[in-house]
Short mmCIF file of C-alpha atoms in Angstrom, two decimals:
data_model
loop_
_atom_site.label_atom_id
_atom_site.label_comp_id
_atom_site.label_asym_id
_atom_site.label_seq_id
_atom_site.Cartn_x
_atom_site.Cartn_y
_atom_site.Cartn_z
CA UNK A 12 82.51 -102.24 -34.17
CA UNK A 13 79.37 -102.59 -36.13
CA UNK A 14 77.46 -99.91 -38.03
CA UNK A 15 74.90 -99.39 -35.29
CA UNK A 16 77.56 -98.62 -32.65
CA UNK A 17 79.35 -96.49 -35.16
CA UNK A 18 76.30 -94.27 -35.92
CA UNK A 19 75.73 -93.75 -32.18
CA UNK A 20 79.33 -92.65 -31.77
CA UNK A 21 79.07 -90.30 -34.75
CA UNK A 22 76.65 -88.10 -32.74
CA UNK A 23 79.15 -87.98 -29.82
CA UNK A 24 81.96 -87.25 -32.27
CA UNK A 25 80.08 -84.34 -33.85
CA UNK A 26 79.19 -83.00 -30.37
CA UNK A 27 82.89 -83.31 -29.35
CA UNK A 28 82.12 -85.53 -26.45
CA UNK A 29 83.67 -88.74 -27.74
CA UNK A 30 86.52 -90.43 -25.82
CA UNK A 31 89.93 -90.98 -27.40
CA UNK A 32 89.55 -94.73 -27.57
CA UNK A 33 86.09 -94.54 -29.18
CA UNK A 34 87.38 -91.95 -31.63
CA UNK A 35 90.12 -94.34 -32.77
CA UNK A 36 87.70 -97.20 -33.13
CA UNK A 37 85.26 -94.95 -34.96
CA UNK A 38 87.84 -93.72 -37.40
CA UNK A 39 88.98 -97.25 -38.05
CA UNK A 40 85.42 -98.29 -38.86
CA UNK A 41 84.74 -95.20 -41.00
CA UNK A 42 87.78 -95.99 -43.07
CA UNK A 43 86.40 -99.40 -43.78
CA UNK A 44 82.60 -98.63 -44.04
CA UNK A 45 81.53 -96.24 -46.75
CA UNK A 46 77.87 -96.11 -45.55
CA UNK A 47 78.75 -94.95 -42.08
CA UNK A 48 81.25 -92.50 -43.51
CA UNK A 49 78.48 -91.11 -45.73
CA UNK A 50 76.19 -90.66 -42.69
CA UNK A 51 78.99 -88.80 -40.87
CA UNK A 52 79.42 -86.48 -43.85
CA UNK A 53 75.67 -85.77 -44.04
CA UNK A 54 75.43 -84.96 -40.37
CA UNK A 55 78.56 -82.78 -40.56
CA UNK A 56 77.03 -80.89 -43.50
CA UNK A 57 73.76 -80.26 -41.58
CA UNK A 58 75.59 -79.10 -38.49
CA UNK A 59 77.88 -76.90 -40.54
CA UNK A 60 74.94 -75.24 -42.29
CA UNK A 61 73.24 -74.60 -38.98
CA UNK A 62 76.36 -73.06 -37.45
CA UNK A 63 76.91 -70.90 -40.49
CA UNK A 64 73.32 -69.48 -40.55
CA UNK A 65 72.78 -69.19 -36.79
CA UNK A 66 70.85 -66.00 -35.84
CA UNK A 67 69.31 -65.46 -39.28
CA UNK A 68 65.75 -66.56 -38.03
CA UNK A 69 64.61 -63.59 -35.97
CA UNK A 70 61.92 -63.92 -33.32
CA UNK A 71 58.46 -62.41 -34.06
CA UNK A 72 58.41 -58.69 -33.71
CA UNK A 73 55.91 -58.74 -30.79
CA UNK A 74 56.08 -61.95 -28.90
CA UNK A 75 53.72 -60.77 -26.21
CA UNK A 76 51.04 -59.89 -28.78
CA UNK A 77 51.48 -63.26 -30.40
CA UNK A 78 50.94 -65.08 -27.13
CA UNK A 79 47.91 -62.91 -26.43
CA UNK A 80 46.31 -63.88 -29.75
CA UNK A 81 47.01 -67.52 -29.05
CA UNK A 82 45.42 -67.25 -25.61
CA UNK A 83 42.34 -65.52 -27.08
CA UNK A 84 41.89 -68.26 -29.67
CA UNK A 85 42.14 -70.91 -26.96
CA UNK A 86 39.67 -69.09 -24.72
CA UNK A 87 37.26 -68.61 -27.64
CA UNK A 88 37.26 -72.33 -28.37
CA UNK A 89 36.79 -73.38 -24.75
CA UNK A 90 32.92 -72.81 -24.59
CA UNK A 91 32.42 -74.84 -27.79
CA UNK A 92 34.34 -77.70 -26.28
CA UNK A 93 32.30 -77.41 -23.10
CA UNK A 94 29.12 -77.49 -25.13
CA UNK A 95 30.26 -80.60 -26.93
CA UNK A 96 30.89 -82.30 -23.62
CA UNK A 97 27.36 -81.45 -22.31
CA UNK A 98 24.64 -84.07 -22.89
CA UNK A 99 22.79 -83.53 -26.15
CA UNK A 100 19.44 -81.81 -25.94
CA UNK A 101 16.51 -83.34 -27.77
CA UNK A 102 15.30 -81.75 -30.99
CA UNK A 103 12.08 -80.75 -29.30
CA UNK A 104 13.79 -79.10 -26.33
CA UNK A 105 16.32 -77.38 -28.55
CA UNK A 106 13.48 -76.21 -30.76
CA UNK A 107 11.53 -74.96 -27.77
CA UNK A 108 14.53 -73.19 -26.33
CA UNK A 109 15.20 -71.51 -29.62
CA UNK A 110 13.83 -68.05 -30.21
CA UNK A 111 13.19 -66.09 -33.32
CA UNK A 112 12.86 -62.49 -33.93
CA UNK A 113 10.09 -61.93 -36.46
CA UNK A 114 8.65 -58.81 -37.91
CA UNK A 115 4.85 -58.34 -38.00
CA UNK A 116 4.56 -59.17 -41.75
CA UNK A 117 6.69 -62.29 -41.22
CA UNK A 118 4.50 -63.32 -38.28
CA UNK A 119 1.27 -62.81 -40.26
CA UNK A 120 2.68 -64.71 -43.25
CA UNK A 121 3.73 -67.59 -41.00
CA UNK A 122 0.26 -67.80 -39.41
CA UNK A 123 -1.45 -67.77 -42.83
CA UNK A 124 0.93 -70.45 -44.10
CA UNK A 125 0.23 -72.69 -41.08
CA UNK A 126 -3.55 -72.25 -41.41
CA UNK A 127 -3.49 -73.08 -45.12
CA UNK A 128 -1.25 -76.12 -44.58
CA UNK A 129 -3.37 -77.54 -41.74
CA UNK A 130 -6.58 -77.01 -43.75
CA UNK A 131 -5.14 -78.78 -46.76
CA UNK A 132 -3.89 -81.71 -44.71
CA UNK A 133 -7.25 -82.03 -42.92
CA UNK A 134 -9.32 -81.97 -46.11
CA UNK A 135 -7.11 -84.45 -47.91
CA UNK A 136 -6.95 -86.71 -44.84
CA UNK A 137 -10.73 -86.77 -44.39
CA UNK A 138 -11.28 -87.48 -48.07
CA UNK A 139 -8.84 -90.33 -48.12
CA UNK A 140 -10.21 -91.81 -44.88
CA UNK A 141 -13.80 -91.69 -46.08
CA UNK A 142 -12.85 -93.21 -49.41
CA UNK A 143 -10.95 -95.97 -47.65
CA UNK A 144 -13.79 -96.66 -45.21
CA UNK A 145 -16.42 -96.72 -47.95
CA UNK A 146 -14.33 -98.94 -50.15
CA UNK A 147 -13.62 -101.24 -47.21
CA UNK A 148 -17.34 -101.47 -46.44
CA UNK A 149 -18.18 -102.02 -50.08
CA UNK A 150 -15.42 -104.58 -50.30
CA UNK A 151 -16.74 -106.35 -47.21
CA UNK A 152 -20.29 -106.42 -48.55
CA UNK A 153 -19.14 -107.47 -52.00
CA UNK A 154 -16.87 -110.06 -50.47
CA UNK A 155 -19.78 -111.45 -48.44
CA UNK A 156 -21.99 -111.63 -51.50
CA UNK A 157 -19.28 -112.94 -53.76
CA UNK A 158 -18.42 -115.56 -51.16
CA UNK A 159 -22.02 -116.78 -51.18
CA UNK A 160 -22.24 -116.49 -54.96
CA UNK A 161 -19.02 -118.46 -55.34
CA UNK A 162 -20.31 -121.20 -53.11
CA UNK A 163 -23.64 -121.28 -54.93
CA UNK A 164 -21.82 -121.36 -58.25
CA UNK A 165 -19.60 -124.24 -57.13
CA UNK A 166 -22.55 -126.13 -55.71
CA UNK A 167 -24.53 -125.51 -58.89
CA UNK A 168 -21.78 -127.09 -60.93
CA UNK A 169 -22.14 -130.29 -58.90
CA UNK A 170 -25.92 -129.99 -59.13
CA UNK A 171 -25.70 -129.62 -62.91
CA UNK A 172 -23.73 -132.85 -63.14
CA UNK A 173 -26.38 -134.78 -61.21
CA UNK A 174 -29.14 -132.99 -63.09
CA UNK A 175 -27.72 -134.30 -66.36
CA UNK A 176 -27.69 -137.81 -64.96
CA UNK A 177 -31.29 -137.45 -63.87
CA UNK A 178 -32.33 -136.13 -67.29
CA UNK A 179 -30.76 -139.17 -68.94
CA UNK A 180 -32.81 -141.55 -66.79
CA UNK A 181 -36.01 -139.58 -66.70
CA UNK A 182 -37.42 -141.23 -69.80
CA UNK A 183 -37.61 -144.53 -67.94
CA UNK A 184 -39.71 -143.12 -65.15
CA UNK A 185 -43.45 -143.33 -64.93
CA UNK A 186 -45.34 -140.08 -65.62
CA UNK A 187 -46.31 -139.93 -61.94
CA UNK A 188 -42.69 -140.17 -60.88
CA UNK A 189 -41.67 -137.42 -63.30
CA UNK A 190 -44.40 -135.15 -62.03
CA UNK A 191 -43.43 -135.85 -58.45
CA UNK A 192 -39.80 -135.09 -59.13
CA UNK A 193 -40.53 -131.86 -60.99
CA UNK A 194 -42.93 -130.68 -58.30
CA UNK A 195 -40.43 -131.33 -55.51
CA UNK A 196 -37.56 -129.80 -57.43
CA UNK A 197 -39.66 -126.67 -57.95
CA UNK A 198 -40.33 -126.47 -54.21
CA UNK A 199 -36.61 -126.74 -53.40
CA UNK A 200 -35.72 -124.23 -56.12
CA UNK A 201 -38.20 -121.84 -54.55
CA UNK A 202 -36.49 -122.31 -51.17
CA UNK A 203 -33.10 -121.62 -52.79
CA UNK A 204 -34.46 -118.55 -54.53
CA UNK A 205 -36.09 -117.20 -51.35
CA UNK A 206 -32.87 -117.66 -49.41
CA UNK A 207 -30.85 -115.92 -52.13
CA UNK A 208 -33.26 -112.99 -52.17
CA UNK A 209 -33.04 -112.73 -48.41
CA UNK A 210 -29.26 -112.79 -48.59
CA UNK A 211 -29.24 -110.11 -51.26
CA UNK A 212 -31.31 -107.93 -48.97
CA UNK A 213 -29.11 -108.68 -45.98
CA UNK A 214 -25.75 -110.29 -46.82
CA UNK A 215 -25.10 -111.02 -43.14
CA UNK A 216 -28.32 -112.90 -42.50
CA UNK A 217 -27.19 -116.12 -40.82
CA UNK A 218 -30.57 -117.80 -41.07
CA UNK A 219 -30.89 -117.08 -44.79
CA UNK A 220 -27.40 -118.45 -45.32
CA UNK A 221 -28.21 -121.56 -43.31
CA UNK A 222 -31.41 -122.05 -45.29
CA UNK A 223 -29.57 -121.55 -48.57
CA UNK A 224 -26.97 -124.16 -47.66
CA UNK A 225 -29.59 -126.63 -46.50
CA UNK A 226 -31.82 -126.16 -49.53
CA UNK A 227 -28.85 -126.62 -51.87
CA UNK A 228 -27.92 -129.77 -49.98
CA UNK A 229 -31.50 -130.99 -50.24
CA UNK A 230 -31.52 -130.31 -53.97
CA UNK A 231 -28.32 -132.25 -54.43
CA UNK A 232 -29.65 -135.12 -52.30
CA UNK A 233 -32.90 -135.24 -54.28
CA UNK A 234 -30.99 -135.35 -57.57
CA UNK A 235 -28.65 -138.09 -56.35
CA UNK A 236 -31.49 -140.20 -55.05
CA UNK A 237 -33.50 -139.88 -58.24
CA UNK A 238 -30.49 -140.42 -60.50
CA UNK A 239 -30.48 -144.07 -59.43
CA UNK A 240 -34.00 -144.70 -60.69
CA UNK B 102 -59.59 -187.19 -99.21
CA UNK B 103 -62.53 -187.10 -96.89
CA UNK B 104 -62.96 -183.96 -94.88
CA UNK B 105 -65.40 -183.92 -91.98
CA UNK B 106 -67.19 -180.71 -91.24
CA UNK B 107 -68.83 -180.20 -87.87
CA UNK B 108 -72.00 -178.36 -87.72
CA UNK B 109 -72.17 -175.58 -85.14
CA UNK B 110 -75.27 -173.82 -84.27
CA UNK B 111 -75.14 -170.10 -83.66
CA UNK B 112 -75.93 -170.41 -79.94
CA UNK B 113 -73.11 -172.87 -79.54
CA UNK B 114 -70.70 -170.56 -81.29
CA UNK B 115 -71.85 -167.69 -79.12
CA UNK B 116 -71.24 -169.72 -75.98
CA UNK B 117 -67.77 -170.64 -77.06
CA UNK B 118 -66.96 -167.06 -77.96
CA UNK B 119 -68.24 -165.88 -74.60
CA UNK B 120 -66.09 -168.39 -72.75
CA UNK B 121 -63.02 -167.27 -74.69
CA UNK B 122 -63.72 -163.62 -74.06
CA UNK B 123 -64.35 -164.11 -70.33
CA UNK B 124 -61.25 -166.28 -70.02
CA UNK B 125 -59.14 -163.65 -71.68
CA UNK B 126 -60.57 -160.97 -69.49
CA UNK B 127 -59.92 -162.94 -66.34
CA UNK B 128 -56.40 -163.71 -67.49
CA UNK B 129 -55.58 -160.13 -68.20
CA UNK B 130 -57.17 -158.99 -64.95
CA UNK B 131 -55.12 -161.55 -63.06
CA UNK B 132 -52.01 -160.28 -64.76
CA UNK B 133 -52.88 -156.72 -63.86
CA UNK B 134 -53.76 -157.37 -60.22
CA UNK B 135 -50.95 -156.66 -57.71
CA UNK B 136 -48.83 -159.43 -56.42
CA UNK B 137 -48.89 -160.12 -52.76
CA UNK B 138 -45.89 -161.04 -50.72
CA UNK B 139 -46.06 -162.30 -47.17
CA UNK B 140 -43.15 -163.60 -45.18
CA UNK B 141 -42.17 -164.18 -41.58
CA UNK B 142 -38.73 -163.99 -40.04
CA UNK B 143 -37.77 -165.16 -36.61
CA UNK B 144 -35.56 -162.57 -35.00
CA UNK B 145 -34.26 -161.32 -31.64
CA UNK B 146 -35.79 -158.52 -29.63
CA UNK B 147 -33.39 -155.80 -30.77
CA UNK B 148 -33.62 -156.35 -34.47
CA UNK B 149 -32.84 -153.70 -37.04
CA UNK B 150 -35.01 -153.34 -40.10
CA UNK B 151 -33.75 -151.52 -43.18
CA UNK B 152 -36.17 -150.86 -45.97
CA UNK B 153 -35.34 -148.91 -49.12
CA UNK B 154 -38.37 -148.50 -51.31
CA UNK B 155 -38.80 -146.59 -54.54
CA UNK B 156 -42.46 -145.70 -54.50
CA UNK B 157 -45.27 -146.69 -52.21
CA UNK B 158 -46.29 -146.64 -48.61
CA UNK B 159 -44.41 -148.07 -45.66
CA UNK B 160 -46.25 -148.97 -42.53
CA UNK B 161 -44.43 -150.33 -39.50
CA UNK B 162 -45.97 -151.29 -36.22
CA UNK B 163 -44.87 -153.33 -33.27
CA UNK B 164 -46.34 -156.54 -32.03
CA UNK B 165 -45.69 -158.80 -29.13
CA UNK B 166 -43.63 -161.43 -30.94
CA UNK B 167 -39.95 -162.00 -31.62
CA UNK B 168 -40.51 -162.19 -35.31
CA UNK B 169 -41.07 -159.92 -38.27
CA UNK B 170 -44.03 -160.25 -40.49
CA UNK B 171 -43.60 -158.68 -43.87
CA UNK B 172 -46.51 -158.03 -46.18
CA UNK B 173 -46.21 -156.26 -49.49
CA UNK B 174 -48.44 -155.52 -52.40
CA UNK B 175 -46.45 -155.20 -55.57
CA UNK B 176 -48.06 -153.26 -58.38
CA UNK B 177 -45.82 -154.29 -61.22
CA UNK B 178 -45.25 -157.92 -62.20
CA UNK B 179 -41.70 -156.93 -63.13
CA UNK B 180 -40.86 -155.88 -59.61
CA UNK B 181 -38.77 -158.06 -57.38
CA UNK B 182 -38.64 -157.96 -53.64
CA UNK B 183 -35.95 -160.10 -52.07
CA UNK B 184 -35.61 -159.52 -48.32
CA UNK B 185 -32.30 -160.52 -46.78
CA UNK B 186 -32.00 -161.60 -43.20
CA UNK B 187 -28.59 -160.98 -41.72
CA UNK B 188 -27.38 -161.58 -38.17
CA UNK B 189 -29.64 -159.22 -36.33
CA UNK B 190 -31.19 -157.30 -39.14
CA UNK B 191 -33.58 -157.60 -42.02
CA UNK B 192 -32.74 -155.68 -45.18
CA UNK B 193 -35.24 -155.04 -47.97
CA UNK B 194 -33.66 -153.03 -50.77
CA UNK B 195 -36.07 -152.53 -53.62
CA UNK B 196 -33.62 -150.24 -55.38
CA UNK B 197 -30.90 -152.89 -55.57
CA UNK B 198 -33.33 -155.72 -56.29
CA UNK B 199 -34.69 -153.93 -59.34
CA UNK B 200 -31.68 -152.37 -60.97
CA UNK B 201 -32.20 -151.83 -64.70
CA UNK B 202 -35.79 -153.05 -64.54
CA UNK B 203 -37.24 -149.64 -65.28
CA UNK B 204 -40.29 -148.43 -63.45
CA UNK B 205 -41.39 -150.98 -60.86
CA UNK B 206 -44.44 -149.06 -59.76
CA UNK B 207 -45.69 -148.80 -56.24
CA UNK B 208 -44.79 -151.36 -53.64
CA UNK B 209 -46.69 -150.95 -50.41
CA UNK B 210 -45.12 -152.51 -47.36
CA UNK B 211 -46.53 -153.42 -44.04
CA UNK B 212 -44.19 -154.67 -41.37
CA UNK B 213 -44.89 -155.98 -37.91
CA UNK B 214 -41.78 -155.98 -35.78
CA UNK B 215 -40.72 -156.57 -32.15
CA UNK B 216 -41.36 -153.52 -30.00
CA UNK B 217 -37.67 -152.80 -29.35
CA UNK B 218 -36.72 -152.83 -33.03
CA UNK B 219 -34.75 -150.09 -34.76
CA UNK B 220 -36.07 -149.08 -38.16
CA UNK B 221 -34.41 -147.27 -41.06
CA UNK B 222 -36.99 -146.55 -43.73
CA UNK B 223 -36.54 -144.79 -47.06
CA UNK B 224 -38.70 -144.18 -50.07
CA UNK B 225 -38.45 -141.85 -53.02
CA UNK B 226 -42.17 -141.22 -52.92
CA UNK B 227 -44.91 -142.27 -50.51
CA UNK B 228 -46.05 -142.11 -46.95
CA UNK B 229 -44.27 -143.62 -44.00
CA UNK B 230 -45.92 -144.43 -40.72
CA UNK B 231 -44.33 -146.02 -37.69
CA UNK B 232 -46.14 -146.76 -34.48
CA UNK B 233 -45.55 -148.16 -31.03
CA UNK B 234 -41.83 -148.64 -31.12
CA UNK B 235 -39.35 -148.46 -28.23
CA UNK B 236 -36.12 -149.22 -30.00
CA UNK B 237 -32.80 -147.45 -30.36
CA UNK B 238 -33.53 -145.48 -33.49
CA UNK B 239 -36.20 -144.56 -35.96
CA UNK B 240 -35.34 -143.01 -39.30
CA UNK B 241 -37.97 -142.11 -41.86
CA UNK B 242 -36.78 -140.47 -45.05
CA UNK B 243 -38.99 -139.53 -47.96
CA UNK B 244 -36.89 -138.08 -50.78
CA UNK B 245 -39.74 -136.21 -52.39
CA UNK B 246 -43.32 -136.14 -51.18
CA UNK B 247 -45.13 -138.14 -48.59
CA UNK B 248 -46.35 -137.64 -45.05
CA UNK B 249 -44.41 -139.11 -42.16
CA UNK B 250 -46.31 -140.18 -39.08
CA UNK B 251 -44.45 -141.46 -36.05
CA UNK B 252 -46.84 -142.45 -33.27
CA UNK B 253 -46.04 -143.55 -29.76
CA UNK B 254 -42.30 -143.63 -30.33
CA UNK B 255 -39.68 -143.85 -27.60
CA UNK B 256 -36.19 -143.94 -29.13
CA UNK B 257 -32.86 -142.29 -28.48
CA UNK B 258 -32.51 -141.24 -32.11
CA UNK B 259 -35.30 -140.11 -34.39
CA UNK B 260 -34.82 -138.62 -37.84
CA UNK B 261 -37.75 -137.67 -40.05
CA UNK B 262 -37.27 -135.82 -43.32
CA UNK B 263 -39.26 -135.15 -46.44
CA UNK B 264 -39.54 -132.46 -49.12
CA UNK B 265 -43.30 -132.04 -49.46
CA UNK B 266 -45.57 -133.42 -46.77
CA UNK B 267 -46.43 -133.22 -43.13
CA UNK B 268 -44.39 -134.71 -40.33
CA UNK B 269 -46.09 -135.78 -37.15
CA UNK B 270 -44.19 -137.08 -34.15
CA UNK B 271 -45.95 -138.36 -31.09
CA UNK B 272 -43.65 -139.81 -28.46
CA UNK B 273 -41.05 -139.10 -25.83
CA UNK B 274 -37.60 -137.59 -25.87
CA UNK B 275 -35.10 -139.85 -24.08
CA UNK B 276 -32.21 -138.52 -21.99
CA UNK B 277 -29.23 -137.85 -24.24
CA UNK B 278 -31.28 -138.55 -27.35
CA UNK B 279 -31.17 -136.65 -30.63
CA UNK B 280 -34.26 -135.77 -32.65
CA UNK B 281 -34.25 -134.20 -36.08
CA UNK B 282 -37.27 -133.19 -38.11
CA UNK B 283 -36.98 -131.47 -41.45
CA UNK B 284 -39.35 -130.57 -44.24
CA UNK B 285 -39.27 -128.12 -47.14
CA UNK B 286 -42.99 -127.68 -47.56
CA UNK B 287 -45.31 -129.14 -44.96
CA UNK B 288 -46.31 -128.82 -41.36
CA UNK B 289 -44.27 -130.36 -38.58
CA UNK B 290 -46.10 -131.25 -35.39
CA UNK B 291 -44.38 -132.61 -32.32
CA UNK B 292 -46.48 -133.99 -29.54
CA UNK B 293 -44.58 -134.82 -26.37
CA UNK B 294 -45.20 -135.08 -22.62
CA UNK B 295 -45.41 -131.80 -20.72
CA UNK B 296 -42.42 -132.69 -18.56
CA UNK B 297 -40.07 -133.24 -21.48
CA UNK B 298 -36.52 -131.89 -21.13
CA UNK B 299 -34.69 -130.89 -24.27
CA UNK B 300 -32.53 -128.32 -25.99
CA UNK B 301 -34.30 -127.06 -29.06
CA UNK B 302 -33.28 -125.33 -32.28
CA UNK B 303 -36.31 -124.57 -34.43
CA UNK B 304 -35.95 -122.73 -37.73
CA UNK B 305 -38.72 -121.60 -40.02
CA UNK B 306 -38.13 -118.69 -42.41
CA UNK B 307 -41.92 -118.53 -42.75
CA UNK B 308 -42.04 -117.49 -39.06
CA UNK B 309 -44.60 -120.16 -38.13
CA UNK B 310 -43.11 -121.53 -34.93
CA UNK B 311 -45.51 -122.31 -32.10
CA UNK B 312 -43.91 -123.58 -28.93
CA UNK B 313 -47.15 -123.66 -26.92
CA UNK B 314 -46.67 -124.84 -23.33
CA UNK B 315 -42.97 -125.35 -23.93
CA UNK B 316 -42.25 -121.65 -24.40
CA UNK B 317 -40.15 -120.02 -21.70
CA UNK B 318 -38.27 -116.75 -21.29
CA UNK B 319 -34.94 -118.49 -21.81
CA UNK B 320 -35.60 -118.91 -25.52
CA UNK B 321 -33.64 -116.70 -27.85
CA UNK B 322 -35.18 -115.80 -31.14
CA UNK B 323 -33.97 -114.14 -34.33
CA UNK B 324 -36.98 -112.14 -35.54
CA UNK B 325 -39.26 -115.13 -35.12
CA UNK B 326 -37.52 -117.23 -37.76
CA UNK B 327 -35.37 -119.20 -35.35
CA UNK B 328 -35.78 -120.19 -31.72
CA UNK B 329 -33.00 -121.60 -29.60
CA UNK B 330 -33.37 -122.56 -25.98
CA UNK B 331 -33.74 -125.19 -23.29
CA UNK B 332 -36.86 -126.76 -21.95
CA UNK B 333 -36.19 -128.25 -18.50
CA UNK B 334 -32.62 -129.41 -18.15
CA UNK B 335 -32.12 -129.71 -21.91
CA UNK B 336 -30.96 -133.30 -21.64
CA UNK B 337 -31.89 -134.23 -25.20
CA UNK B 338 -31.29 -132.39 -28.44
CA UNK B 339 -34.09 -131.45 -30.82
CA UNK B 340 -33.63 -129.81 -34.20
CA UNK B 341 -36.63 -128.81 -36.29
CA UNK B 342 -36.30 -127.12 -39.69
CA UNK B 343 -39.11 -126.17 -41.98
CA UNK B 344 -38.61 -123.95 -45.03
CA UNK B 345 -42.18 -123.21 -45.85
CA UNK B 346 -44.49 -124.57 -43.22
CA UNK B 347 -45.33 -124.49 -39.55
CA UNK B 348 -43.56 -125.98 -36.55
CA UNK B 349 -45.87 -126.79 -33.68
CA UNK B 350 -45.07 -128.25 -30.29
CA UNK B 351 -47.99 -129.83 -28.49
CA UNK B 352 -48.37 -131.25 -25.05
CA UNK B 353 -49.25 -134.91 -25.00
#
């Protein structure tokens, strides 16, 4: 007999339902196995204690009342469970289905609070929107102008380079050639200036922009062509 | 040592002095008078002529020969003009021929070319005139000031540009051709047949655009400074830009 069979037979032994043959085998094993013998002693102690103190744990004084309270608790929890099973209502619908009981002073205070809040939000919103729109417009106009100014500045840098080259060679030219160059450069500069003025008046003037680009190109071309002389 | 002294009378001395003075004058006048250059080049019908001048007039006209006749008056004795004949073109580059020679003065050219020649003409200063050509292209570019006159021109590409000076075009617009006229200060006049077909972009910030008989309701304008539109089927492209002058279209 092993320990597992032994501990199963211990329960039958303690209940008094063990056969004579199993009892002999069990006793033989218990004599040889201290662990199983210890288990038998523990179980015998528990059973002995129980038999000794049987009847000391009295039933509740009013069993019927106890069951009634239990039933009430269960019934009270049932609607909550049902609610939790129902599909969830949206915040808006739950808000709309909700009702408040307000006194007249509370109602007046609420209305005043709402009016003040809405007014504040409206004023601040309009201010911010107008500031944003104005700044965007100003930014757009400035951007347009700065874009043109940047391009003119960049082009002028190239023009300055060629202008220096022309100035170096100018001494070799005949007086007539110098006069011709200066006169033509003045005419182109006037065209550049007129276009810039027109663009300052109207930054989105396509024709003025086209004229500005062409006159700057012409100026550069004139400088390049005369720098070879 | 015997020294012989000749005796010269005052009239004799005066004669000799006069001869010396006149000789010197003639010599210096000859030195100052312009050089003349005249050359002829046998070419094909569709020759291309490239001329890059510094200062002076350029005059080109057609004649009924398969050759180019080049005439030039050269103001400065320092100036060199060395035309180069390539396969089907004649190149005269005064700029390159006179590098580091300083001011070479005016050189006035006159060219007679076959009627179907293409010409590409440039000068820093001076007038350009081209007449009676029916070649592929005509380009006349004056860097600074000088009038451009293109008379009786039929070409698929015409470009005329100056800074100060008038531009006059008298000719025809070919189908699919491109025509560009541009001046900063001067009047641009275009004289073409009444049945011309072209798409036009004319820009003049001075608002001096006169389309005459070629005006139609299809033209779009931006406050009179720019006109864009088609005349006829718009089969050729015309661009006219004038910063400070008039643009006039005339019927031929």
